[in-house]
Coordinates of C-alpha atoms in Angstrom, one line a residue:
Chain A
M1 CA -13.7 -25.3 -19.7
L2 CA -16.2 -23.0 -21.4
T3 CA -14.5 -21.3 -24.2
N4 CA -17.6 -20.5 -26.6
V5 CA -18.5 -16.8 -26.1
R6 CA -21.4 -17.4 -28.4
S7 CA -22.9 -20.2 -26.4
D8 CA -26.6 -20.2 -25.1
R9 CA -25.2 -20.3 -21.6
V10 CA -23.2 -17.0 -22.1
R11 CA -26.1 -15.4 -23.8
S12 CA -28.3 -16.5 -21.0
V13 CA -26.1 -15.1 -18.2
R14 CA -25.4 -11.8 -20.0
S15 CA -29.1 -11.2 -20.5
L16 CA -29.5 -11.0 -16.8
S17 CA -28.0 -7.5 -17.1
R18 CA -31.6 -6.6 -18.3
R19 CA -34.2 -5.9 -15.6
S20 CA -36.9 -7.7 -17.6
V21 CA -34.9 -10.8 -17.9
R22 CA -34.1 -10.7 -14.2
E23 CA -37.7 -10.3 -13.3
R24 CA -38.9 -13.1 -15.8
T25 CA -36.2 -15.6 -14.4
G26 CA -35.9 -14.5 -10.9
R27 CA -32.2 -14.6 -11.2
F28 CA -29.4 -12.1 -11.0
V29 CA -25.7 -11.9 -11.4
V30 CA -23.0 -11.2 -8.7
D31 CA -19.7 -10.3 -9.8
G32 CA -16.3 -10.4 -8.1
P33 CA -14.9 -12.3 -5.2
Q34 CA -16.3 -10.3 -2.4
G35 CA -19.9 -10.5 -3.6
V36 CA -19.7 -14.2 -4.4
R37 CA -18.1 -14.9 -1.1
E38 CA -21.0 -13.4 0.7
A39 CA -23.6 -15.1 -1.4
I40 CA -22.0 -18.3 -0.4
R41 CA -21.9 -17.5 3.2
Y42 CA -25.3 -16.0 3.6
A43 CA -27.4 -17.2 0.8
V44 CA -25.9 -20.5 -0.2
E45 CA -29.1 -22.3 -1.1
R46 CA -29.8 -19.5 -3.6
V47 CA -26.5 -19.8 -5.6
D48 CA -27.0 -21.8 -8.8
D49 CA -23.9 -21.6 -10.7
L50 CA -20.4 -20.3 -10.3
Y51 CA -18.2 -19.1 -13.3
V52 CA -14.6 -18.8 -12.7
T53 CA -11.7 -18.2 -14.9
T54 CA -8.5 -20.4 -14.5
A55 CA -6.6 -17.5 -13.1
A56 CA -9.4 -16.8 -10.5
L57 CA -9.5 -20.5 -9.7
E58 CA -6.1 -20.4 -8.4
R59 CA -6.5 -16.9 -6.8
H60 CA -9.6 -17.9 -5.0
A61 CA -9.1 -21.6 -4.5
D62 CA -10.7 -21.5 -1.0
L63 CA -13.8 -19.8 -2.2
V64 CA -14.4 -22.2 -5.2
D65 CA -13.6 -25.2 -2.9
A66 CA -16.4 -23.8 -0.4
A67 CA -18.8 -23.6 -3.4
R68 CA -18.0 -27.0 -4.6
Q69 CA -18.4 -28.5 -1.1
V70 CA -21.9 -27.1 -0.7
G71 CA -22.8 -28.6 -4.1
I72 CA -22.8 -25.3 -6.3
R73 CA -22.2 -26.1 -9.8
V74 CA -18.7 -24.7 -10.6
H75 CA -17.7 -24.0 -14.3
E76 CA -14.2 -23.1 -15.4
T77 CA -14.1 -20.5 -18.2
D78 CA -11.6 -18.8 -20.1
D79 CA -11.2 -15.0 -19.9
A80 CA -13.3 -14.2 -22.9
V81 CA -16.3 -16.1 -21.8
L82 CA -16.3 -14.6 -18.2
A83 CA -16.0 -11.0 -19.9
A84 CA -18.8 -11.9 -22.2
M85 CA -21.0 -12.9 -19.1
S86 CA -20.1 -9.9 -17.1
D87 CA -21.3 -6.3 -17.6
T88 CA -18.3 -4.6 -16.0
E89 CA -15.3 -3.5 -18.0
S90 CA -12.8 -5.1 -15.6
P91 CA -14.5 -8.5 -14.6
Q92 CA -12.5 -10.0 -11.5
G93 CA -12.7 -13.6 -12.9
L94 CA -15.7 -14.9 -10.6
L95 CA -19.2 -14.6 -11.3
A96 CA -22.2 -16.3 -9.7
V97 CA -25.9 -16.6 -10.7
V98 CA -28.2 -16.3 -7.7
A99 CA -31.9 -16.6 -7.3
S100 CA -33.5 -13.5 -6.0
A101 CA -35.2 -13.7 -2.6
P102 CA -38.4 -11.6 -2.7
V103 CA -39.1 -10.3 0.9
T104 CA -42.4 -8.5 1.8
L105 CA -42.8 -5.4 3.9
A106 CA -45.0 -7.3 6.2
A107 CA -42.2 -9.8 7.0
V108 CA -39.9 -7.0 7.7
L109 CA -42.4 -5.2 10.0
A110 CA -43.2 -8.6 11.7
S111 CA -39.5 -8.8 12.8
A112 CA -39.8 -5.5 15.0
P113 CA -37.2 -3.7 13.2
R114 CA -35.5 -0.7 15.1
L115 CA -33.7 0.8 12.0
L116 CA -34.7 1.1 8.4
V117 CA -34.0 3.0 5.3
L118 CA -36.6 3.9 2.7
L119 CA -35.2 4.8 -0.8
S120 CA -37.6 6.9 -2.8
N121 CA -37.1 7.3 -6.4
V122 CA -33.3 6.8 -6.0
R123 CA -32.1 6.2 -9.7
D124 CA -28.3 5.9 -9.4
P125 CA -26.9 2.3 -9.1
G126 CA -23.9 3.3 -7.2
N127 CA -26.0 5.3 -4.7
A128 CA -28.3 2.6 -4.1
G129 CA -25.6 0.1 -3.5
T130 CA -23.7 2.5 -1.3
V131 CA -26.8 3.1 0.9
I132 CA -27.5 -0.7 1.2
R133 CA -23.8 -1.1 2.3
G134 CA -24.1 1.6 4.8
A135 CA -27.4 0.3 6.1
D136 CA -25.7 -3.1 6.6
A137 CA -22.5 -1.6 8.1
F138 CA -24.7 0.4 10.7
G139 CA -26.9 -2.2 11.6
A140 CA -30.2 -1.5 9.8
D141 CA -32.6 -4.3 9.8
A142 CA -33.8 -3.8 6.2
V143 CA -33.6 -1.6 3.2
L144 CA -37.0 -0.5 1.5
V145 CA -37.1 0.7 -2.0
T146 CA -40.0 2.4 -3.8
D147 CA -41.3 1.4 -7.3
G148 CA -39.8 4.4 -9.1
S149 CA -36.3 3.5 -8.2
V150 CA -33.4 1.7 -9.6
D151 CA -33.6 -2.1 -9.6
V152 CA -31.6 -3.3 -6.6
L153 CA -30.7 -6.5 -8.5
A154 CA -28.9 -4.5 -11.3
P155 CA -25.3 -5.6 -11.7
K156 CA -23.8 -2.1 -10.7
V157 CA -26.1 -1.9 -7.6
V158 CA -25.2 -5.5 -6.6
R159 CA -21.5 -4.7 -7.1
S160 CA -21.6 -1.5 -5.1
T161 CA -23.1 -3.4 -2.0
V162 CA -19.8 -5.5 -1.9
G163 CA -21.9 -8.4 -0.5
S164 CA -24.3 -6.5 1.7
I165 CA -27.1 -7.3 -0.6
F166 CA -27.1 -10.8 1.0
H167 CA -26.7 -9.6 4.7
L168 CA -30.2 -7.8 5.1
P169 CA -33.5 -7.9 3.6
V170 CA -34.1 -5.5 0.6
V171 CA -37.7 -4.9 -0.2
A172 CA -38.3 -3.4 -3.5
G173 CA -41.3 -2.2 -5.6
L174 CA -42.9 -0.4 -2.9
D175 CA -45.6 2.5 -3.0
V176 CA -44.1 5.3 -1.0
A177 CA -47.4 6.5 0.4
A178 CA -48.6 3.1 1.6
T179 CA -45.1 2.2 3.1
L180 CA -45.0 5.4 5.1
D181 CA -48.5 4.5 6.4
A182 CA -47.5 1.0 7.2
L183 CA -44.3 2.2 9.1
A184 CA -46.4 4.6 11.1
A185 CA -48.9 1.9 12.0
A186 CA -46.2 -0.1 13.1
G187 CA -45.0 2.7 15.5
I188 CA -41.8 3.3 13.4
R189 CA -41.0 7.1 13.1
T190 CA -40.2 8.1 9.6
L191 CA -37.6 10.8 9.3
A192 CA -37.3 12.5 5.9
A193 CA -33.6 13.4 5.3
D194 CA -33.9 16.7 3.4
G195 CA -32.0 19.9 3.4
T196 CA -35.2 21.8 4.1
G197 CA -35.8 20.0 7.6
E198 CA -35.9 22.2 10.7
T199 CA -34.9 19.5 13.0
L200 CA -31.2 19.0 13.0
L201 CA -29.7 15.6 13.0
P202 CA -27.9 15.9 16.5
D203 CA -31.4 16.5 18.0
V204 CA -32.9 13.3 16.7
D205 CA -34.0 10.6 19.3
T206 CA -32.3 7.6 17.8
R207 CA -33.3 5.3 20.6
T208 CA -36.5 4.4 19.4
P209 CA -37.6 2.6 16.0
H210 CA -37.2 4.8 13.2
A211 CA -36.7 4.9 9.3
W212 CA -34.6 7.1 7.4
V213 CA -36.4 8.4 4.2
M214 CA -34.1 9.4 1.3
G215 CA -35.2 11.0 -1.9
N216 CA -33.9 11.3 -5.5
E217 CA -30.4 12.3 -6.3
A218 CA -31.3 15.6 -8.0
W219 CA -34.7 16.6 -6.8
G220 CA -34.8 15.2 -3.2
L221 CA -38.2 14.4 -1.6
P222 CA -41.3 16.2 -2.8
A223 CA -43.3 18.0 -0.2
E224 CA -46.1 15.5 -0.2
I225 CA -43.7 12.8 0.8
R226 CA -42.0 15.1 3.5
D227 CA -45.3 15.9 4.9
R228 CA -46.3 12.4 5.4
C229 CA -43.1 11.7 7.6
T230 CA -42.9 12.2 11.3
D231 CA -40.2 14.6 10.9
V232 CA -37.9 16.4 8.5
V233 CA -34.3 16.2 9.4
R234 CA -31.3 18.2 8.1
V235 CA -27.7 17.2 8.5
P236 CA -26.2 20.5 9.6
I237 CA -23.5 21.4 7.0
S238 CA -21.7 24.5 6.1
E239 CA -23.6 27.3 4.2
R240 CA -21.3 27.4 1.4
V241 CA -22.3 23.8 0.4
E242 CA -25.7 23.3 -1.3
S243 CA -26.1 19.7 -0.3
L244 CA -24.5 16.4 0.6
N245 CA -25.0 13.8 -2.0
L246 CA -27.4 11.1 -1.3
A247 CA -25.0 8.3 -0.3
M248 CA -23.0 10.8 2.1
A249 CA -26.3 11.9 3.7
A250 CA -27.6 8.4 4.2
T251 CA -24.3 7.4 5.6
V252 CA -24.1 10.1 8.1
C253 CA -27.7 9.7 9.3
L254 CA -27.4 5.8 9.6
A255 CA -24.0 6.1 11.5
A256 CA -25.6 8.7 13.9
S257 CA -28.5 6.1 14.4
S258 CA -26.1 3.3 15.1
G259 CA -24.2 5.2 17.7
A260 CA -21.0 4.8 15.5
T261 CA -20.4 8.6 16.0
H262 CA -21.0 9.2 19.6
R263 CA -21.9 7.6 22.9
G264 CA -25.8 7.3 23.3
Chain B
M1 CA -19.9 31.5 -31.9
L2 CA -17.3 28.9 -31.9
T3 CA -18.1 26.0 -34.2
N4 CA -14.8 24.4 -35.3
V5 CA -14.2 21.3 -33.2
R6 CA -10.7 21.2 -34.8
S7 CA -9.6 24.7 -33.8
D8 CA -6.5 25.3 -31.6
R9 CA -8.6 26.6 -28.9
V10 CA -10.7 23.6 -28.6
R11 CA -7.6 21.4 -28.6
S12 CA -6.0 23.5 -26.1
V13 CA -8.9 23.3 -23.6
R14 CA -9.2 19.6 -24.2
S15 CA -5.6 19.1 -23.6
L16 CA -6.3 20.2 -19.9
S17 CA -7.7 16.8 -19.2
R18 CA -3.9 15.7 -19.3
R19 CA -2.2 16.2 -15.9
S20 CA 1.1 17.1 -17.7
V21 CA -0.6 20.0 -19.4
R22 CA -2.4 21.2 -16.3
E23 CA 1.0 21.4 -14.7
R24 CA 2.8 23.0 -17.5
T25 CA 0.0 25.7 -18.0
G26 CA -1.3 26.1 -14.5
R27 CA -4.8 25.7 -15.7
F28 CA -7.8 23.3 -15.2
V29 CA -11.3 22.9 -16.4
V30 CA -14.5 23.3 -14.4
D31 CA -17.4 21.5 -16.0
G32 CA -21.0 22.2 -15.3
P33 CA -23.2 25.1 -13.9
Q34 CA -22.5 24.2 -10.1
G35 CA -18.9 24.2 -10.3
V36 CA -18.7 27.3 -12.7
R37 CA -20.9 29.2 -10.3
E38 CA -18.7 28.5 -7.3
A39 CA -15.6 29.5 -9.3
I40 CA -17.0 32.8 -10.1
R41 CA -18.1 33.2 -6.5
Y42 CA -15.2 32.3 -4.8
A43 CA -12.2 32.4 -7.3
V44 CA -13.4 35.0 -9.8
E45 CA -9.8 36.3 -10.4
R46 CA -8.6 33.0 -11.4
V47 CA -11.4 32.4 -14.1
D48 CA -9.9 32.9 -17.5
D49 CA -12.6 32.0 -20.1
L50 CA -16.2 30.7 -20.0
Y51 CA -17.5 28.5 -22.7
V52 CA -21.4 28.0 -23.0
T53 CA -23.7 26.6 -25.5
T54 CA -26.7 28.6 -26.9
A55 CA -29.0 26.3 -24.7
A56 CA -26.9 26.8 -21.6
L57 CA -26.8 30.7 -22.3
E58 CA -30.6 30.7 -21.8
R59 CA -30.8 28.2 -19.0
H60 CA -28.0 29.9 -16.9
A61 CA -28.5 33.6 -18.1
D62 CA -28.0 34.9 -14.5
L63 CA -24.6 33.0 -14.4
V64 CA -23.3 34.2 -17.7
D65 CA -24.3 37.8 -16.9
A66 CA -22.4 37.5 -13.6
A67 CA -19.4 36.4 -15.6
R68 CA -19.6 39.1 -18.1
Q69 CA -20.0 41.8 -15.4
V70 CA -16.7 40.8 -13.7
G71 CA -15.0 40.7 -17.0
I72 CA -14.6 37.0 -17.7
R73 CA -14.3 36.3 -21.4
V74 CA -17.5 34.4 -22.4
H75 CA -17.6 32.4 -25.7
E76 CA -20.7 31.0 -27.1
T77 CA -20.1 27.5 -28.7
D78 CA -22.2 25.0 -30.4
D79 CA -22.9 21.7 -28.7
A80 CA -20.2 19.9 -30.8
V81 CA -17.4 22.2 -29.6
L82 CA -18.5 22.2 -26.0
A83 CA -18.7 18.3 -26.1
A84 CA -15.1 18.4 -27.8
M85 CA -13.7 20.6 -24.9
S86 CA -15.1 18.5 -22.2
D87 CA -14.0 15.1 -21.0
T88 CA -17.5 14.0 -19.7
E89 CA -19.9 12.1 -21.7
S90 CA -22.9 14.2 -20.7
P91 CA -21.5 17.7 -20.7
Q92 CA -23.9 20.4 -19.2
G93 CA -23.1 23.1 -21.7
L94 CA -21.0 25.3 -19.5
L95 CA -17.3 25.0 -18.8
A96 CA -14.7 27.3 -17.5
V97 CA -11.0 27.5 -17.9
V98 CA -9.4 28.4 -14.5
A99 CA -6.0 29.1 -13.1
S100 CA -4.8 26.8 -10.3
A101 CA -3.8 28.4 -6.9
P102 CA -0.9 26.6 -5.5
V103 CA -1.3 26.7 -1.6
T104 CA 1.4 25.5 0.7
L105 CA 1.3 23.3 3.9
A106 CA 2.9 26.1 5.8
A107 CA 0.2 28.7 4.9
V108 CA -2.5 26.1 5.9
L109 CA -0.7 25.7 9.3
A110 CA -0.3 29.4 9.8
S111 CA -4.1 29.8 9.7
A112 CA -4.3 27.8 12.8
P113 CA -6.6 25.1 11.6
R114 CA -8.8 23.0 13.7
L115 CA -9.9 20.2 11.4
L116 CA -7.8 18.9 8.4
V117 CA -8.0 15.8 6.1
L118 CA -5.1 14.2 4.8
L119 CA -5.4 11.7 1.8
S120 CA -2.6 9.4 1.4
N121 CA -2.3 7.5 -1.8
V122 CA -6.0 8.0 -2.8
R123 CA -6.3 7.1 -6.4
D124 CA -10.0 7.3 -7.4
P125 CA -11.1 10.6 -8.7
G126 CA -14.7 10.3 -7.5
N127 CA -13.5 9.4 -3.9
A128 CA -11.1 12.3 -3.8
G129 CA -13.8 14.7 -4.9
T130 CA -16.5 13.3 -2.5
V131 CA -13.9 13.7 0.4
I132 CA -13.2 17.4 -0.6
R133 CA -16.9 17.9 -0.9
G134 CA -17.4 16.2 2.7
A135 CA -14.5 18.2 4.1
D136 CA -16.2 21.6 2.9
A137 CA -19.7 20.5 4.2
F138 CA -18.3 19.5 7.7
G139 CA -16.2 22.6 8.0
A140 CA -12.6 21.4 7.5
D141 CA -10.0 24.1 7.1
A142 CA -8.2 22.4 4.4
V143 CA -7.6 19.1 2.5
L144 CA -4.0 17.8 2.3
V145 CA -3.0 15.3 -0.4
T146 CA 0.1 13.3 -0.8
D147 CA 2.2 13.0 -3.9
G148 CA 1.1 9.4 -4.7
S149 CA -2.5 10.4 -5.1
V150 CA -4.8 11.3 -8.0
D151 CA -4.4 15.0 -9.2
V152 CA -7.1 17.0 -7.5
L153 CA -7.5 19.1 -10.6
A154 CA -8.4 16.3 -12.8
P155 CA -11.7 16.8 -14.4
K156 CA -13.6 14.1 -12.5
V157 CA -12.2 15.2 -9.2
V158 CA -13.2 18.8 -9.8
R159 CA -16.6 17.6 -10.9
S160 CA -17.0 15.4 -7.9
T161 CA -16.4 18.3 -5.4
V162 CA -19.5 20.3 -7.1
G163 CA -17.7 23.5 -6.4
S164 CA -16.2 22.7 -3.0
I165 CA -12.7 22.9 -4.7
F166 CA -13.1 26.7 -4.5
H167 CA -14.2 26.8 -1.0
L168 CA -11.3 25.7 0.9
P169 CA -7.6 25.1 0.5
V170 CA -6.4 21.8 -1.1
V171 CA -2.7 21.3 -0.9
A172 CA -1.4 18.6 -3.2
G173 CA 1.9 16.8 -3.6
L174 CA 2.9 16.4 0.0
D175 CA 5.3 13.7 1.5
V176 CA 3.2 11.8 3.9
A177 CA 6.0 11.3 6.5
A178 CA 6.9 15.0 6.4
T179 CA 3.3 16.2 6.6
L180 CA 2.7 14.1 9.5
D181 CA 5.7 15.5 11.2
A182 CA 4.6 19.0 10.4
L183 CA 1.0 18.4 11.8
A184 CA 2.5 17.0 15.0
A185 CA 4.7 20.1 15.3
A186 CA 1.9 22.4 15.0
G187 CA 0.0 20.6 17.8
I188 CA -2.5 19.0 15.5
R189 CA -3.3 15.4 16.5
T190 CA -3.2 13.0 13.4
L191 CA -5.9 10.3 13.5
A192 CA -5.4 7.4 11.1
A193 CA -8.9 6.2 10.1
D194 CA -8.3 2.4 9.8
G195 CA -10.3 -0.7 10.4
T196 CA -7.3 -2.0 12.6
G197 CA -7.9 1.0 14.9
E198 CA -8.4 0.1 18.7
T199 CA -9.9 3.6 19.6
L200 CA -13.6 3.8 18.3
L201 CA -14.9 6.8 16.6
P202 CA -17.3 7.8 19.5
D203 CA -14.3 8.0 21.9
V204 CA -12.3 10.5 20.0
D205 CA -12.0 13.9 21.5
T206 CA -13.0 16.2 18.5
R207 CA -12.8 19.6 20.5
T208 CA -9.0 20.0 19.9
P209 CA -7.3 20.5 16.5
H210 CA -7.0 17.3 14.6
A211 CA -6.4 15.8 11.1
W212 CA -8.0 12.7 9.8
V213 CA -5.7 10.5 7.8
M214 CA -7.2 8.4 5.1
G215 CA -5.5 5.6 3.0
N216 CA -5.9 4.0 -0.4
E217 CA -9.2 2.7 -1.3
A218 CA -7.9 -1.0 -1.7
W219 CA -5.0 -1.4 0.8
G220 CA -5.8 1.4 3.4
L221 CA -2.9 2.9 5.3
P222 CA 0.3 1.0 5.7
A223 CA 1.7 0.3 9.2
E224 CA 4.5 2.7 9.0
I225 CA 2.1 5.7 8.3
R226 CA -0.2 4.5 11.1
D227 CA 2.5 4.2 13.4
R228 CA 3.5 7.9 12.8
C229 CA -0.1 9.1 13.7
T230 CA -1.2 10.1 17.1
D231 CA -4.1 7.4 17.0
V232 CA -5.6 4.9 14.9
V233 CA -9.4 5.3 14.9
R234 CA -11.9 2.7 13.8
V235 CA -15.5 3.5 12.8
P236 CA -17.6 0.8 14.7
I237 CA -19.4 -1.2 12.0
S238 CA -21.3 -4.6 11.9
E239 CA -18.9 -7.4 11.8
R240 CA -20.4 -8.9 8.7
V241 CA -19.0 -5.9 6.8
E242 CA -15.4 -5.9 6.0
S243 CA -15.1 -2.1 5.7
L244 CA -16.7 1.2 4.7
N245 CA -15.5 2.7 1.5
L246 CA -13.1 5.7 1.6
A247 CA -15.7 8.2 1.0
M248 CA -18.1 6.8 3.6
A249 CA -15.6 6.5 6.3
A250 CA -14.2 10.1 5.6
T251 CA -17.6 11.5 5.5
V252 CA -18.7 9.7 9.0
C253 CA -15.3 10.8 10.7
L254 CA -15.7 14.5 9.4
A255 CA -19.4 14.6 10.3
A256 CA -18.6 13.4 13.9
S257 CA -15.6 16.0 14.1
S258 CA -18.1 18.9 13.0
G259 CA -20.8 18.0 15.6
A260 CA -23.1 17.2 12.8
T261 CA -24.2 13.9 14.5
H262 CA -24.4 14.8 18.0
R263 CA -24.3 17.6 20.5
G264 CA -20.8 18.2 21.8

């Protein structure tokens, strides 16, 4: 039982809340039973250590057993140690340290993707996580993230994906212009989702490969990025409403692409 | 210029972050330029006072002028006073005190609504606000909220609506069973959005009047509520994904109802 909140181990796990430490160590933290469960299901070879409080050990016995059976090191901790390791205010008693899995754009393109999302300069962790979750729910083949965006392995992003971060490739650190060129070269239409678009979402052909390009929460997509896209698409909304937020717009576009809203 | 953070006025505005005070006084706070702008546009007769910092006075001169022209009392404050009045960590320099406008379910039904949302036991302020914003964006006629839900005039809810709270009627404090009965009696189909649904969203007839019924973030809609609805509808998602979050599910259902995703 780990009880020393000042131990090197606690400090080392806690330091993974910093981007520089995640990048240096190639590790990140998954907090809460849902995320940990999906890590064990879909990325078991990357799970290093599982930390669990006595209460969570009882509550999630199946999960902890599954982890032990596949050889994950399970450490029982007291509540204070788990709280010290976690960056959330209400930790759920279960936390794993996982190795990151760098994926390249080339690998994604080689898999002949039919539906992608490209996040350009998305800054809010909750938005990024929600879009990854939506991309997963609506069958996207990968999420692409530009270099000016939030780190997708930040604890808040990982938490907001509720495990989806382990379900589909997430490629980070991309240059937006080079990525748009690579998508075009691969025959994937790039659809800028933007309130300035003249094409309405219901008129988009969703049957051929395409990528939704989503911009920053506050300022959207700059003209030079929109101009590089195949089309600029607007979700038709009431004129009283200035805009949808990023996560809502992405969700609606992805749902339309997947056929979740209508028969194709 | 208001500079005394301990004044009765500051205390009285700040106390509106408490539900009991909002209910007793019939007043609530709108924080930030977007919300204040929509309050002045759509509910000017209900705006009592506008508080604005010197910096915001310059940045939003048009807005402040508009407020003065219609007779709203404008008070210049220093940053500390505005921060003390606001419940947000990063106040945007502009804050209005607005009278609430109680609307009844009967009034909503008398307007022959075609698209409604009923939130049952929704607890998260951000979710409630996002659903109200989505309902507005996709042309819903009103949002109905049950008595076990978050107070829709709480500062976080109001902020998350980004002004939509002034665009459409929001009826709060409803009994869920009585509301479902009243909707049925008015010829409005009630569609429970729930992962257990056997009807898929693309198969829903969205041309006749209907109300989406959304449940709690964590536990969804209990069986006794689902059973009272005309139909239980599921958004088709990847089987790897346990569920959509409430705001995403509501957004997709409302977008489908409005024809924002496909030609009817």
